[in-house]
mmCIF file of C-alpha atoms in Angstrom:
data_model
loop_
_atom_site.group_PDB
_atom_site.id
_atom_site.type_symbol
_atom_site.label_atom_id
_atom_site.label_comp_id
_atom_site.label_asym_id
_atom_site.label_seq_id
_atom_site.Cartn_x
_atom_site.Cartn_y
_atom_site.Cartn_z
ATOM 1 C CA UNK Z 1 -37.938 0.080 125.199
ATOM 2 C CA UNK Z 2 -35.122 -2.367 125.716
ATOM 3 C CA UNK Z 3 -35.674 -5.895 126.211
ATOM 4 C CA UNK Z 4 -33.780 -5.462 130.186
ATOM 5 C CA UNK Z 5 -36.539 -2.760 130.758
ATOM 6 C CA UNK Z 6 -39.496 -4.522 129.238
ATOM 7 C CA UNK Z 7 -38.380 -7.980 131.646
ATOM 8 C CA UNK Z 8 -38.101 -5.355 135.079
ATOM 9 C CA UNK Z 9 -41.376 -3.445 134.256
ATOM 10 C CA UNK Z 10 -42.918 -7.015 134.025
ATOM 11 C CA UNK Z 11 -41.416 -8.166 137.038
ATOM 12 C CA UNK Z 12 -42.983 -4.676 138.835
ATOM 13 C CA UNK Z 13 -46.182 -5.367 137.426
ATOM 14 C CA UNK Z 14 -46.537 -8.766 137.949
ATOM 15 C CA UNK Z 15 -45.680 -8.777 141.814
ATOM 16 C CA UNK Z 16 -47.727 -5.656 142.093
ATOM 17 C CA UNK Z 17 -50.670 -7.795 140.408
ATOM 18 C CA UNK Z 18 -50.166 -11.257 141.929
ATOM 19 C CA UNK Z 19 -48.072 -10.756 144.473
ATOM 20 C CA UNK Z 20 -44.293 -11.619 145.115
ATOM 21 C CA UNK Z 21 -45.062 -15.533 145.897
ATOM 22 C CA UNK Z 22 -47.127 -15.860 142.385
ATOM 23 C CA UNK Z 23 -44.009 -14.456 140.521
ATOM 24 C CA UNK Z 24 -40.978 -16.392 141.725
ATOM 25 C CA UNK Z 25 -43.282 -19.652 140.729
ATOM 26 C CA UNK Z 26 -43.858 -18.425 137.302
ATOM 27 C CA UNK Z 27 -40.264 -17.427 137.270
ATOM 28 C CA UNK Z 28 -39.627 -20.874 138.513
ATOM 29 C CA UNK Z 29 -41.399 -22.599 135.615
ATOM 30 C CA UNK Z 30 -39.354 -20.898 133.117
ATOM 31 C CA UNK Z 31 -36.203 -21.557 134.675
ATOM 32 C CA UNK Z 32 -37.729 -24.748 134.373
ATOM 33 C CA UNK Z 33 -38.070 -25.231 130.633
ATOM 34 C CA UNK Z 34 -34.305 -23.678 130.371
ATOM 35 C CA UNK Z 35 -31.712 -25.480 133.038
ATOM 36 C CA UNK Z 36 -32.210 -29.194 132.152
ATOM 37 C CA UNK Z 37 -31.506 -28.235 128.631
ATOM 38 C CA UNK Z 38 -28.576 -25.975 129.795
ATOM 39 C CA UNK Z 39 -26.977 -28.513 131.850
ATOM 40 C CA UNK Z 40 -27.753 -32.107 129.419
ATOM 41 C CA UNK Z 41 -25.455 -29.875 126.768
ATOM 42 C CA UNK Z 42 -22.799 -28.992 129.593
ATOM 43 C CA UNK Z 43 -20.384 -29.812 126.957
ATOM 44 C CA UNK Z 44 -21.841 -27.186 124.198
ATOM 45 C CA UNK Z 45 -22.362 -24.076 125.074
ATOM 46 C CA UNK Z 46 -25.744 -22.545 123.481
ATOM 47 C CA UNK Z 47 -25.376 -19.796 121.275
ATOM 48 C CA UNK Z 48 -26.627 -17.977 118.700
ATOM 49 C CA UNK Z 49 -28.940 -14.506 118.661
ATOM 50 C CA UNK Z 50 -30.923 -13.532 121.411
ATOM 51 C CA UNK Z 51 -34.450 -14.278 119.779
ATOM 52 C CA UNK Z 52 -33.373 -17.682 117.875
ATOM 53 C CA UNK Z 53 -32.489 -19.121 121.708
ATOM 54 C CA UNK Z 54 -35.480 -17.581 123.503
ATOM 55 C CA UNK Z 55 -37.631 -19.419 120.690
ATOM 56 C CA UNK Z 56 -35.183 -22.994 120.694
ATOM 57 C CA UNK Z 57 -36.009 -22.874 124.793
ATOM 58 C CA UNK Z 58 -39.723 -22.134 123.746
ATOM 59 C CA UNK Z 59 -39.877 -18.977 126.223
ATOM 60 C CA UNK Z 60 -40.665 -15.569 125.581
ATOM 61 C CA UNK Z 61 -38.076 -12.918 124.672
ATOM 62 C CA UNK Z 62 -38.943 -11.085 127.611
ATOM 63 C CA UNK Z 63 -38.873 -14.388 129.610
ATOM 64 C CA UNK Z 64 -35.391 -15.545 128.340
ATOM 65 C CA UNK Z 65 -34.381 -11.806 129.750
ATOM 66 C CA UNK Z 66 -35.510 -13.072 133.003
ATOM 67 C CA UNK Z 67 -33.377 -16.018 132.595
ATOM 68 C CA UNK Z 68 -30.051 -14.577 131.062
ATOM 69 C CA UNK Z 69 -30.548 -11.698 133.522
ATOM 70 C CA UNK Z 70 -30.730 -14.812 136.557
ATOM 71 C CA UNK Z 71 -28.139 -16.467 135.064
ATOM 72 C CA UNK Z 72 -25.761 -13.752 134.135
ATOM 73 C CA UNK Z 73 -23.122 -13.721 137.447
ATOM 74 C CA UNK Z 74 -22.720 -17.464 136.336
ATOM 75 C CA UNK Z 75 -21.408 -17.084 132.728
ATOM 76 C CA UNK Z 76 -17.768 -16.976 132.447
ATOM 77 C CA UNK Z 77 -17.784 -13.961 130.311
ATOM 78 C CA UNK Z 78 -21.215 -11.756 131.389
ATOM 79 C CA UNK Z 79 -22.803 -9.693 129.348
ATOM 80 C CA UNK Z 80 -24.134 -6.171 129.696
ATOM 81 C CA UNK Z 81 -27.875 -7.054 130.031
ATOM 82 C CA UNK Z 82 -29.631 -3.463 129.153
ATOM 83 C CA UNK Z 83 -27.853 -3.333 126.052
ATOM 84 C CA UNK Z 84 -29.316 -6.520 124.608
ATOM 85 C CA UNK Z 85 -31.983 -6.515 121.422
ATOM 86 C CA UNK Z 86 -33.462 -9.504 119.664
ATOM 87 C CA UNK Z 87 -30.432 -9.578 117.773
ATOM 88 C CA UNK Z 88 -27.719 -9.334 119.969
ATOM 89 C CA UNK Z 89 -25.194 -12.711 119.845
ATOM 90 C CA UNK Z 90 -25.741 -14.679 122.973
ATOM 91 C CA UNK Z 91 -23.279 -17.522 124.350
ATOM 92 C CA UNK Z 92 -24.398 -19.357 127.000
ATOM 93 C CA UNK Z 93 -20.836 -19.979 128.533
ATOM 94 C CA UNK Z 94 -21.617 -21.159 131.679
ATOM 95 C CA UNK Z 95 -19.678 -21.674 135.122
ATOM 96 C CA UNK Z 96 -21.436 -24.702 136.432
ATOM 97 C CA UNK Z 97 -19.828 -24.548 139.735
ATOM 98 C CA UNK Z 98 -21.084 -20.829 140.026
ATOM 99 C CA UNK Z 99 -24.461 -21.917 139.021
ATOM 100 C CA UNK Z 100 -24.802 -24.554 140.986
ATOM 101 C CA UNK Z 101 -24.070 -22.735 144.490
ATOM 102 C CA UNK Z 102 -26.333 -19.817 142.802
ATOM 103 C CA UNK Z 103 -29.266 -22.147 143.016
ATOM 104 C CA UNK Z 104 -28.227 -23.337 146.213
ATOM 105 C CA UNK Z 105 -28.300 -20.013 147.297
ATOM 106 C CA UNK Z 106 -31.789 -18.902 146.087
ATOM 107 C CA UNK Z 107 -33.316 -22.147 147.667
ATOM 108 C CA UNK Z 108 -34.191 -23.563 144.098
ATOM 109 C CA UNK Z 109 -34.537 -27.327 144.707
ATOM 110 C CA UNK Z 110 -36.161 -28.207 141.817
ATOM 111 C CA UNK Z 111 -33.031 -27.174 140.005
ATOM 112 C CA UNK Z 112 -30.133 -28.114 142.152
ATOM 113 C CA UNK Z 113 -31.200 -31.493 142.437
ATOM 114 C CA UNK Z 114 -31.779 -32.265 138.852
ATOM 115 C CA UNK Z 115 -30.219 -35.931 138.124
ATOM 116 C CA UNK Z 116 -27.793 -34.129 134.988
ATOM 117 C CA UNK Z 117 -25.828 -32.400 137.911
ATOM 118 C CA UNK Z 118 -24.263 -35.770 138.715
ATOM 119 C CA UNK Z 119 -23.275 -36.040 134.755
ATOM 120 C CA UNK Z 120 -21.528 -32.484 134.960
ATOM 121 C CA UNK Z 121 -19.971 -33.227 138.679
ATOM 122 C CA UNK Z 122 -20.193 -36.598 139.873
ATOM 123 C CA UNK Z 123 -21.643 -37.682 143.141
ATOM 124 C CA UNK Z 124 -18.335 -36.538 145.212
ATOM 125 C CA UNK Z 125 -18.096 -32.983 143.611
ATOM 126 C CA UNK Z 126 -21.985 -32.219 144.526
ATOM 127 C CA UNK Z 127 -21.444 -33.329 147.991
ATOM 128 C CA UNK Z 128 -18.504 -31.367 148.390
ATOM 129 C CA UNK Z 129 -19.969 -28.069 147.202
ATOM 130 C CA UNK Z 130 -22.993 -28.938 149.402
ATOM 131 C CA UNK Z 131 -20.551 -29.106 152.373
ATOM 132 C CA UNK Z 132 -19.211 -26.148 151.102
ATOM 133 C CA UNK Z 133 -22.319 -24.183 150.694
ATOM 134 C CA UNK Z 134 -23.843 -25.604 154.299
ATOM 135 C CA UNK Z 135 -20.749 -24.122 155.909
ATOM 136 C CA UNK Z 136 -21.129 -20.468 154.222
ATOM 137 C CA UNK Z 137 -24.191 -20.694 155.980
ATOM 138 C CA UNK Z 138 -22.410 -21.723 159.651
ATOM 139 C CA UNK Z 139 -23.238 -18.584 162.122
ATOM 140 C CA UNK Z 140 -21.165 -18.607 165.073
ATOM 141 C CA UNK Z 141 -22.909 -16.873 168.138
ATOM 142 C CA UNK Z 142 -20.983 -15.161 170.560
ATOM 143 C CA UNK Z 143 -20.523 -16.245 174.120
ATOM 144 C CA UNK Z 144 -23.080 -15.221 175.898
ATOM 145 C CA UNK Z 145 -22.197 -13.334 180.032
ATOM 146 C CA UNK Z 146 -23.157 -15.343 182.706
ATOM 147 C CA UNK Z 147 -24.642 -12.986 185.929
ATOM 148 C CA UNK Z 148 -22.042 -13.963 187.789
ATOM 149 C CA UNK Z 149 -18.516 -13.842 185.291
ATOM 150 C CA UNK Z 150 -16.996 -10.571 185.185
ATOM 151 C CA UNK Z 151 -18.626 -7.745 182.977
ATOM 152 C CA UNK Z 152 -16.870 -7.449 179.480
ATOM 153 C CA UNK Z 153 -16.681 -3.885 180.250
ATOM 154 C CA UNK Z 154 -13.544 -4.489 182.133
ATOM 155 C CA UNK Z 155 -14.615 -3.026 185.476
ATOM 156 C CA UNK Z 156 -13.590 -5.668 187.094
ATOM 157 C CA UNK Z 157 -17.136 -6.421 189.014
ATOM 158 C CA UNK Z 158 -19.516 -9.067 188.173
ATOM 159 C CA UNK Z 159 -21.478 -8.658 185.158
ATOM 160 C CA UNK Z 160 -24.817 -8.779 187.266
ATOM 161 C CA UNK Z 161 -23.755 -5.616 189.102
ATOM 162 C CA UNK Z 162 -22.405 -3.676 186.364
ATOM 163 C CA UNK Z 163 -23.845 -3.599 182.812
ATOM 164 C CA UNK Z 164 -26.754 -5.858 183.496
ATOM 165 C CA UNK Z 165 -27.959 -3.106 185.575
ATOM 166 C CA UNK Z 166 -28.160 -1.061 182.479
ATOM 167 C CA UNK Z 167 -29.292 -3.675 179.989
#
């Protein structure tokens, strides 16, 4: 069975088991162990065979799955997860910017404010992208009909004697 498979049977199992809530925090913990490493050697990408970084982040290999497979939409050059073995090369090559609004995204905290994001961006940057990120999020409502302004319909009569009537 391939490592990919092995990490999404686990992932199956374990929410089955202990539930959805029990998993992301156990997810969270290895994520973890991994980021601040991954982001205090910005500079350096890691890489080296699959099994060699699972064991320098002291994870399992079916944990590191969990976290290349989490990480994978923010490396600059992805890789094709299910065909990945113990020995596969690995390079950690990652888009920080990506990342970072990845983690935003998921609602990680304990990762996206980690101090060594203001060594890879600067104060500014983070802010920005916050901005950024807070605006993706903007939802514009539409106007709502008063009773008495004229249906959107286009009938011409007031909304309160038109479509309301059928609302």
């Amino acid at each position: 069975m391939s490592l990919y498979n092995e990490w999404k049977n686990l992932v199956v199992f374990f929410v089955q088991t202990r539930g959805e809530e029990e998993f992301w925090k156990e997810y969270g913990s290895i994520e973890g162990k991994i980021v601040p490493q991954v982001l205090k050697n910005y500079k350096d990408p890691f890489k080296g065979k699959f099994n060699e970084l699972a064991k320098n982040f002291n994870v399992s290999n079916v944990s590191f799955m969990g976290f290349l497979d989490g990480v994978n939409s923010s490396l600059k050059k992805p890789v094709h997860i299910d065909s990945i073995t113990e020995d596969s090369e690995i390079l950690l090559d990652i888009d920080f910017e990506k990342l970072y609004i990845a983690m935003l995204q998921a609602g990680t905290d304990n990762l996206y404010t980690l101090p060594e994001w203001n060594i890879i961006f600067g104060k500014d940057k983070l802010t920005k992208l916050n901005m950024e990120f807070s605006n993706t999020k903007t939802v514009l409502s539409a106007k709502k009909v008063g009773r008495n302004d004229l249906c959107p319909c286009g009938s011409g009569k007031k909304y309160k004697n038109c479509c309301a009537n059928n609302a």
